[in-house]
Amino acid sequence: MELMQTTRGLAPKDYKSDTKPVWCPGCGHFSVLAAITKALAELSLPREKVAVVSGIGCSSRIPAYTSVYGFHGVHGRALPTATGLKLARPDMTVLVTGGDGDGFSIGGNHFMHACRRNADMTYIVMDNQVYGMTKGQASPTTDAEWDGSKLTPDGPCIEPFPPLKIALAAGANFIARGSSSDPNDLARLIVEGVRHPGFSVIQVLSPCVTFRPEQKEWKKKVRTACVDYTDDPARAARRLVTDDGFNFGKVLFKGTRPAFVPECSDVPCAIPELESGFAV
Amino acid sequence: MLDRFVSLAVVGSGGAGVVTTGNLLLDAAARVGWYAYMTRSAGPQIRGGEAASMIRLGSAPVDAHDDHYDLLVAADWESAGRFAAELPMGAGSIVLGDPRAGEQPPFLVDSPAHMLDLPMKALADEIPGGRANMVALGAIAKLIGLPDEPLLAAIRHAIGSKGEAAVEASFASLRAGRSAAPDLPDFPCLEPRPAAPGMRWNISGNEATGLGALRGGVRFVAAYPITPATEVLEWMAHGLPRVGGALVQAEDELASINQIIGASYGGVPSLTATSGPGLALMTESLGLAVAAEVPVVVVNVMRGGPSTGIPTKSEQADLNIACYGLHGDAPHLVLAPHSVADCLMTTQWAVHLAESLQTAAIVLTDQATGQARAVIERPAELAFIGQRVVPESVAGYERYALTANGVSPMAFPGTAGGEYTADGLEHSTTGTPSSQAADHQAQLDKRLRKIAGHNYGEHWAEIDGDADPDMVVLTWGSCTGPCREAMARLRAQGRRVRLVAPRLIAPALPGPMGDAIAGARRLLVVEQSHGAQYLRYLRAHYDLPGEVRSLHQPGPLPVRPGAIVERIIDWS
């Protein structure tokens, strides 16, 4: 991409900060952090030209664990914060990181509208179907019958939110699913998402070993998707209808919509010119 | 020459051209060197419905309505009663009504005003394409001393694009109205004054707010529509792209505040405008802007509250949420312009302060100021441009370094070596999240120090009147206009009075405020809130001298100058 400057010689570790993550041993997010730094190295992006923006939650801690510009904002609002940054500073490469609760529950409205708006940024959602930071409550992607939380002892009793179906319906320009069990593959998806113009959504299956220990089995359940991406939303929709949530590693959908760029004059006028409208 | 003023109201049902009549009068008034202030009132209908334009014209600047209207003109009486409380009539007041319109409403029949007939519709019917509102305008012009020439120019400017026939029909209607108007030699009329072209501006408070933001350097705006703030955003949607900025319509107020935080983190001065309900939604993220030290400006054009309240009418009842709405100890700025013209200066200053101090600024205007239109003196250029402190060197850079004045250099994304994470979590000097007591204390101290220790200079308040006053009137925002007028009337009676109207509400400035109110034996606090919010704010932050009384009333009716004068005269 023309806006990206190239930097030679930065290794994945150069994109990591010295701050020690708060995550539990075995947490899938370690691999996602590794995949992000690997992707940034692969993209040869100068550190100062990248910003990672997040809301609140375990996975939203990622900005502080990177050595690029970061913004750790309030719960659910990572996407609007990132949108403002990207639209005001189109020269920056903007990644958004967060979890299923931050992105699809409290931030659900912003998720839909970010897909619609199609600003050029990449949203990496670590989905572990649980609120981990508050010690294990059902999230919007939790199964209806999961009864592991004291808050919903009979299970949430409502069907899970389907992120990729919503993303497709709302107009996201790039849709993929990765898994923390395969960070190299995830890094490749992130690189592809960053390179694709417009809003890219990457759902990452990233187990919570503390509050959803059964998710350790995910690495046995996931499988590489058998078909490559389509640019036909109808075909992508049909694939999502039969998807059990464990197909990963291939891009599902790549759209052709141009990224959103706000109207702005190339030749700015001086303010007195605007003021002349008030003079009588 | 003594300053002269005249007040008039035009009412009518949808399509009667009430708003057009008001706009033409303002334009023409500007062309003869007068000043003007116009507010509008409308029913709840989305389109059409009854409307009233309330206008005050003067040979000197006007920023308040008078106690009553000298003239009320109505083409019909349909639902005019809805405006009864907003249209006080005095003993010398004149009502011009169309005889075809039927029975006059009781509020006028029972008032001391003189009821006169003006056959607006019949006269308009005699002119091909004639319009009753132009007939009314002609009659108004005669009574107030407005010559034809500026009115014709205003009409041509407004409807010239509709073709010569439409313009001629309006001219003919205007002349018919002038000829048919009664002769009232005692009616208050003004005299045309020489005015160089461009020396008068015709501007609304919301437009002035938008312009102030642009002058202050704002180049990114996120917008979610809400009455009565939308015009700030609409004007900027037109103006911002032309000066190289961008406006984005957001999905809700949570998005708009966070978008501007993101853009400002990127180094671009940013603003949004909203009203009470929107401000309530934004408060969590305003705390983020304070904690992460990202400058933002939020304009709150206040309306009647709580909840949906009275969306189309004014009140000053968001003072509490603006000052105290953020959770945690979150020092920030609250500013309030005191007139239509001052929306420009105060918003520009707010941008300058937010940028300099790297914090959130809330600008409180209200419906009565924002949606009012005024003819004002062409505003002066001000030197306030947003300027952030950036690091001179990135060696050992710490974003939240503990500086003497509390302001730490802010590296913009793109600056190599300045990489840091801005955080709403409490943090150390580098921005690393920290729950340590020492870090919390140090960062709280720093964020307070930069706000409380700043020298705000002389712009913090409008102070007007006697150096050695018996009486101080303390007010803010749109109550300032009526207070200023009340002060003038009292001074004319030989009373020693002083007006103090802070532009900077928060932080409180005990030093300058103490000087401004020192020695007052009596202190009257004037505001438009049911709960006397401003009085309580003052009591919390200042030592108020002398005997303190409060004149507070909820919206939507404005505080009238006469009510202030009366309260002071009847003090004992």
CSV table of C-alpha atoms in Angstrom, one decimal, chain A:
chain,number,residue,atom,x,y,z
A,1,MET,CA,0.0,0.0,0.0
A,2,GLU,CA,1.2,3.4,-0.9
A,3,LEU,CA,0.7,5.0,2.5
A,4,MET,CA,2.9,2.5,4.3
A,5,GLN,CA,6.6,3.3,4.6
A,6,THR,CA,9.0,0.4,4.7
A,7,THR,CA,11.3,-0.3,7.5
A,8,ARG,CA,13.9,-3.0,7.1
A,9,GLY,CA,15.3,-5.0,9.9
A,10,LEU,CA,12.6,-4.9,12.5
A,11,ALA,CA,11.9,-8.3,14.0
A,12,PRO,CA,8.6,-9.3,15.7
A,13,LYS,CA,10.2,-8.8,19.1
A,14,ASP,CA,10.9,-5.2,18.3
A,15,TYR,CA,7.1,-4.6,18.3
A,16,LYS,CA,6.8,-5.9,21.8
A,17,SER,CA,7.0,-3.7,24.9
A,18,ASP,CA,8.7,-4.7,28.2
A,19,THR,CA,5.4,-4.7,30.0
A,20,LYS,CA,4.4,-8.2,31.3
A,21,PRO,CA,0.9,-9.3,30.3
A,22,VAL,CA,-1.7,-9.7,33.0
A,23,TRP,CA,-3.0,-12.9,31.3
A,24,CYS,CA,-3.2,-16.3,32.8
A,25,PRO,CA,-0.7,-19.0,31.8
A,26,GLY,CA,-2.0,-20.8,28.8
A,27,CYS,CA,-4.2,-17.9,27.6
A,28,GLY,CA,-4.8,-17.8,23.9
A,29,HIS,CA,-4.0,-14.1,23.8
A,30,PHE,CA,-0.3,-14.7,24.1
A,31,SER,CA,-0.3,-16.3,20.7
A,32,VAL,CA,-2.5,-13.5,19.2
A,33,LEU,CA,0.0,-10.9,20.5
A,34,ALA,CA,2.8,-12.9,18.9
A,35,ALA,CA,0.8,-13.1,15.6
A,36,ILE,CA,0.3,-9.3,15.6
A,37,THR,CA,4.0,-8.5,16.2
A,38,LYS,CA,4.9,-11.1,13.5
A,39,ALA,CA,2.4,-9.5,11.1
A,40,LEU,CA,3.8,-6.0,11.8
A,41,ALA,CA,7.3,-7.3,11.1
A,42,GLU,CA,6.1,-8.9,7.9
A,43,LEU,CA,4.5,-5.7,6.8
A,44,SER,CA,7.8,-3.8,7.6
A,45,LEU,CA,5.9,-1.0,9.2
A,46,PRO,CA,7.8,1.6,11.2
A,47,ARG,CA,6.7,1.5,14.8
A,48,GLU,CA,5.6,5.1,14.8
A,49,LYS,CA,3.3,4.6,11.9
A,50,VAL,CA,1.1,2.0,13.6
A,51,ALA,CA,-1.5,2.5,16.3
A,52,VAL,CA,-3.2,-0.3,18.3
A,53,VAL,CA,-6.5,0.8,19.8
A,54,SER,CA,-8.6,-1.1,22.3
A,55,GLY,CA,-11.4,-0.9,24.8
A,56,ILE,CA,-11.6,-2.9,28.0
A,57,GLY,CA,-11.1,-6.6,28.7
A,58,CYS,CA,-8.3,-9.1,28.9
A,59,SER,CA,-7.6,-8.9,25.2
A,60,SER,CA,-7.9,-5.1,25.2
A,61,ARG,CA,-4.7,-5.0,27.2
A,62,ILE,CA,-2.7,-5.6,24.0
A,63,PRO,CA,-1.8,-2.0,23.2
A,64,ALA,CA,0.4,-1.6,26.3
A,65,TYR,CA,2.2,-4.9,25.3
A,66,THR,CA,3.3,-3.5,21.9
A,67,SER,CA,5.9,-0.9,21.2
A,68,VAL,CA,3.9,1.0,18.7
A,69,TYR,CA,1.4,3.9,19.5
A,70,GLY,CA,-1.4,2.6,21.6
A,71,PHE,CA,-4.8,3.7,22.9
A,72,HIS,CA,-6.5,1.9,25.8
A,73,GLY,CA,-9.9,3.5,26.0
A,74,VAL,CA,-13.2,2.8,27.6
A,75,HIS,CA,-15.3,-0.4,27.5
A,76,GLY,CA,-16.9,-1.0,24.1
A,77,ARG,CA,-15.7,2.1,22.3
A,78,ALA,CA,-12.5,0.9,20.7
A,79,LEU,CA,-14.0,1.1,17.2
A,80,PRO,CA,-15.1,4.8,17.3
A,81,THR,CA,-11.8,5.8,18.9
A,82,ALA,CA,-9.9,4.0,16.1
A,83,THR,CA,-12.3,5.5,13.5
A,84,GLY,CA,-11.6,9.0,14.7
A,85,LEU,CA,-7.8,8.4,14.7
A,86,LYS,CA,-7.9,6.8,11.2
A,87,LEU,CA,-10.1,9.5,9.6
A,88,ALA,CA,-8.0,12.3,11.2
A,89,ARG,CA,-4.7,10.6,10.4
A,90,PRO,CA,-5.1,8.5,7.3
A,91,ASP,CA,-1.3,8.0,7.2
A,92,MET,CA,-1.4,5.7,10.3
A,93,THR,CA,-2.0,2.0,10.1
A,94,VAL,CA,-4.7,1.3,12.7
A,95,LEU,CA,-5.3,-2.1,14.3
A,96,VAL,CA,-8.1,-2.6,16.8
A,97,THR,CA,-7.9,-5.3,19.4
A,98,GLY,CA,-10.5,-6.6,21.8
A,99,GLY,CA,-12.8,-9.3,23.0
A,100,ASP,CA,-16.3,-10.6,22.3
A,101,GLY,CA,-17.9,-8.8,25.2
A,102,ASP,CA,-16.2,-5.4,24.4
A,103,GLY,CA,-16.9,-5.8,20.7
A,104,PHE,CA,-20.3,-7.5,20.3
A,105,SER,CA,-22.2,-6.6,23.5
A,106,ILE,CA,-21.4,-3.1,24.9
A,107,GLY,CA,-19.8,-2.1,21.6
A,108,GLY,CA,-22.2,-4.0,19.3
A,109,ASN,CA,-23.7,-0.9,17.8
A,110,HIS,CA,-20.2,0.4,16.9
A,111,PHE,CA,-19.3,-3.0,15.4
A,112,MET,CA,-22.3,-2.8,12.9
A,113,HIS,CA,-21.5,0.8,12.0
A,114,ALA,CA,-17.8,0.2,11.6
A,115,CYS,CA,-18.6,-2.5,9.1
A,116,ARG,CA,-21.0,-0.1,7.3
A,117,ARG,CA,-18.6,2.8,7.4
A,118,ASN,CA,-15.6,0.8,6.0
A,119,ALA,CA,-12.8,2.9,7.3
A,120,ASP,CA,-9.5,1.4,6.5
A,121,MET,CA,-8.5,-0.5,9.6
A,122,THR,CA,-8.2,-4.1,10.9
A,123,TYR,CA,-10.3,-5.3,13.8
A,124,ILE,CA,-8.9,-8.4,15.6
A,125,VAL,CA,-11.5,-9.8,18.0
A,126,MET,CA,-10.3,-12.5,20.4
A,127,ASP,CA,-13.4,-14.6,21.0
A,128,ASN,CA,-13.4,-16.8,24.1
A,129,GLN,CA,-17.1,-16.7,24.7
A,130,VAL,CA,-16.6,-15.4,28.2
A,131,TYR,CA,-16.0,-12.2,30.3
A,132,GLY,CA,-12.7,-13.1,31.8
A,133,MET,CA,-11.6,-9.9,33.5
A,134,THR,CA,-14.8,-9.9,35.6
A,135,LYS,CA,-14.2,-13.6,36.5
A,136,GLY,CA,-16.3,-15.6,34.1
A,137,GLN,CA,-19.7,-14.4,33.0
A,138,ALA,CA,-21.5,-15.3,29.8
A,139,SER,CA,-20.6,-13.1,26.8
A,140,PRO,CA,-22.7,-12.4,23.7
A,141,THR,CA,-21.0,-15.4,22.0
A,142,THR,CA,-21.6,-17.9,24.8
A,143,ASP,CA,-23.8,-20.9,24.1
A,144,ALA,CA,-27.4,-20.6,25.4
A,145,GLU,CA,-27.0,-23.5,27.8
A,146,TRP,CA,-23.6,-22.7,29.3
A,147,ASP,CA,-24.3,-22.7,33.1
A,148,GLY,CA,-20.8,-22.0,34.4
A,149,SER,CA,-21.5,-18.5,35.7
A,150,LYS,CA,-23.1,-17.5,39.0
A,151,LEU,CA,-24.7,-14.6,37.2
A,152,THR,CA,-26.6,-16.9,34.8
A,153,PRO,CA,-26.8,-20.2,36.7
A,154,ASP,CA,-29.2,-21.7,34.1
A,155,GLY,CA,-27.2,-20.4,31.2
A,156,PRO,CA,-27.7,-17.2,29.3
A,157,CYS,CA,-30.7,-18.9,27.6
A,158,ILE,CA,-30.4,-16.8,24.5
A,159,GLU,CA,-28.7,-17.8,21.2
A,160,PRO,CA,-25.1,-16.6,20.7
A,161,PHE,CA,-24.3,-13.5,18.6
A,162,PRO,CA,-22.9,-14.6,15.2
A,163,PRO,CA,-20.1,-12.1,14.6
A,164,LEU,CA,-19.2,-13.0,11.0
A,165,LYS,CA,-22.8,-13.2,9.8
A,166,ILE,CA,-23.4,-9.7,11.3
A,167,ALA,CA,-20.1,-8.4,9.8
A,168,LEU,CA,-21.1,-9.7,6.3
A,169,ALA,CA,-24.7,-8.3,6.6
A,170,ALA,CA,-23.4,-5.0,7.9
A,171,GLY,CA,-20.9,-4.6,5.0
A,172,ALA,CA,-17.5,-5.4,6.3
A,173,ASN,CA,-15.0,-5.5,3.4
A,174,PHE,CA,-12.8,-8.4,4.7
A,175,ILE,CA,-13.9,-11.2,6.9
A,176,ALA,CA,-11.8,-14.0,8.3
A,177,ARG,CA,-11.4,-16.4,11.2
A,178,GLY,CA,-8.2,-17.4,12.8
A,179,SER,CA,-7.2,-19.4,15.8
A,180,SER,CA,-4.6,-18.8,18.5
A,181,SER,CA,-3.6,-22.4,18.1
A,182,ASP,CA,-1.9,-21.4,14.8
A,183,PRO,CA,-0.2,-18.0,15.3
A,184,ASN,CA,1.7,-18.2,12.0
A,185,ASP,CA,-1.5,-18.6,10.1
A,186,LEU,CA,-3.1,-15.8,12.1
A,187,ALA,CA,-0.2,-13.5,11.3
A,188,ARG,CA,-0.8,-14.2,7.6
A,189,LEU,CA,-4.5,-13.3,8.0
A,190,ILE,CA,-3.6,-10.1,9.8
A,191,VAL,CA,-1.2,-9.1,7.1
A,192,GLU,CA,-3.8,-9.8,4.5
A,193,GLY,CA,-6.4,-7.8,6.5
A,194,VAL,CA,-4.2,-4.8,6.8
A,195,ARG,CA,-3.4,-4.8,3.1
A,196,HIS,CA,-7.0,-5.1,2.1
A,197,PRO,CA,-8.6,-1.6,1.8
A,198,GLY,CA,-11.6,-0.9,4.1
A,199,PHE,CA,-12.7,-2.4,7.3
A,200,SER,CA,-11.3,-5.9,8.0
A,201,VAL,CA,-12.7,-8.2,10.7
A,202,ILE,CA,-10.7,-11.1,12.0
A,203,GLN,CA,-12.4,-13.3,14.6
A,204,VAL,CA,-9.8,-15.3,16.5
A,205,LEU,CA,-10.7,-18.3,18.5
A,206,SER,CA,-8.6,-17.7,21.6
A,207,PRO,CA,-9.4,-19.9,24.6
A,208,CYS,CA,-9.9,-18.8,28.1
A,209,VAL,CA,-8.2,-21.6,30.0
A,210,THR,CA,-9.3,-20.2,33.4
A,211,PHE,CA,-13.1,-19.7,33.0
A,212,ARG,CA,-13.7,-21.9,30.0
A,213,PRO,CA,-11.1,-24.8,30.5
A,214,GLU,CA,-13.1,-26.9,28.1
A,215,GLN,CA,-11.9,-24.6,25.3
A,216,LYS,CA,-8.5,-26.3,25.6
A,217,GLU,CA,-10.1,-28.8,23.3
A,218,TRP,CA,-10.6,-26.2,20.6
A,219,LYS,CA,-7.2,-27.0,19.1
A,220,LYS,CA,-8.5,-30.4,18.3
A,221,LYS,CA,-11.8,-29.1,16.9
A,222,VAL,CA,-10.5,-26.4,14.6
A,223,ARG,CA,-9.9,-27.2,11.0
A,224,THR,CA,-8.6,-25.3,8.0
A,225,ALA,CA,-11.4,-24.1,5.9
A,226,CYS,CA,-11.7,-26.1,2.7
A,227,VAL,CA,-12.4,-23.3,0.3
A,228,ASP,CA,-10.7,-20.0,-0.5
A,229,TYR,CA,-12.3,-16.6,-0.2
A,230,THR,CA,-15.1,-15.3,-2.3
A,231,ASP,CA,-16.0,-11.7,-3.2
A,232,ASP,CA,-19.7,-12.7,-3.6
A,233,PRO,CA,-21.6,-11.9,-0.4
A,234,ALA,CA,-24.3,-14.3,-1.2
A,235,ARG,CA,-21.9,-17.2,-1.5
A,236,ALA,CA,-20.1,-16.1,1.7
A,237,ALA,CA,-23.5,-16.0,3.4
A,238,ARG,CA,-24.3,-19.6,2.4
A,239,ARG,CA,-20.9,-20.7,3.8
A,240,LEU,CA,-21.7,-19.0,7.1
A,241,VAL,CA,-25.0,-20.8,7.3
A,242,THR,CA,-23.4,-24.2,7.4
A,243,ASP,CA,-20.3,-23.0,9.4
A,244,ASP,CA,-20.0,-24.6,12.9
A,245,GLY,CA,-17.6,-21.9,14.1
A,246,PHE,CA,-14.4,-24.0,13.8
A,247,ASN,CA,-13.4,-23.4,10.2
A,248,PHE,CA,-10.4,-21.1,10.2
A,249,GLY,CA,-7.3,-20.1,8.4
A,250,LYS,CA,-8.8,-18.9,5.2
A,251,VAL,CA,-10.4,-15.5,4.4
A,252,LEU,CA,-14.1,-16.0,4.0
A,253,PHE,CA,-15.0,-12.8,2.2
A,254,LYS,CA,-13.1,-10.0,0.5
A,255,GLY,CA,-15.3,-7.1,-0.8
A,256,THR,CA,-14.5,-4.5,-3.3
A,257,ARG,CA,-16.0,-1.4,-1.7
A,258,PRO,CA,-13.5,1.5,-1.5
A,259,ALA,CA,-12.5,2.5,2.0
A,260,PHE,CA,-14.4,5.4,3.6
A,261,VAL,CA,-12.6,8.8,3.4
A,262,PRO,CA,-14.4,11.9,4.6
A,263,GLU,CA,-15.0,14.8,2.2
A,264,CYS,CA,-12.2,17.3,2.4
A,265,SER,CA,-11.1,20.1,0.2
A,266,ASP,CA,-7.7,19.6,-1.5
A,267,VAL,CA,-7.1,23.3,-1.7
A,268,PRO,CA,-8.2,24.7,1.7
A,269,CYS,CA,-9.6,28.2,1.8
A,270,ALA,CA,-8.9,30.7,4.5
A,271,ILE,CA,-11.4,31.2,7.3
A,272,PRO,CA,-12.2,34.8,6.4
A,273,GLU,CA,-13.7,33.4,3.2
A,274,LEU,CA,-16.2,31.4,5.2
A,275,GLU,CA,-16.9,34.4,7.4
A,276,SER,CA,-17.9,36.5,4.4
A,277,GLY,CA,-21.2,34.7,4.5
A,278,PHE,CA,-22.1,36.5,7.7
A,279,ALA,CA,-21.2,40.0,6.7
A,280,VAL,CA,-24.1,42.3,5.6
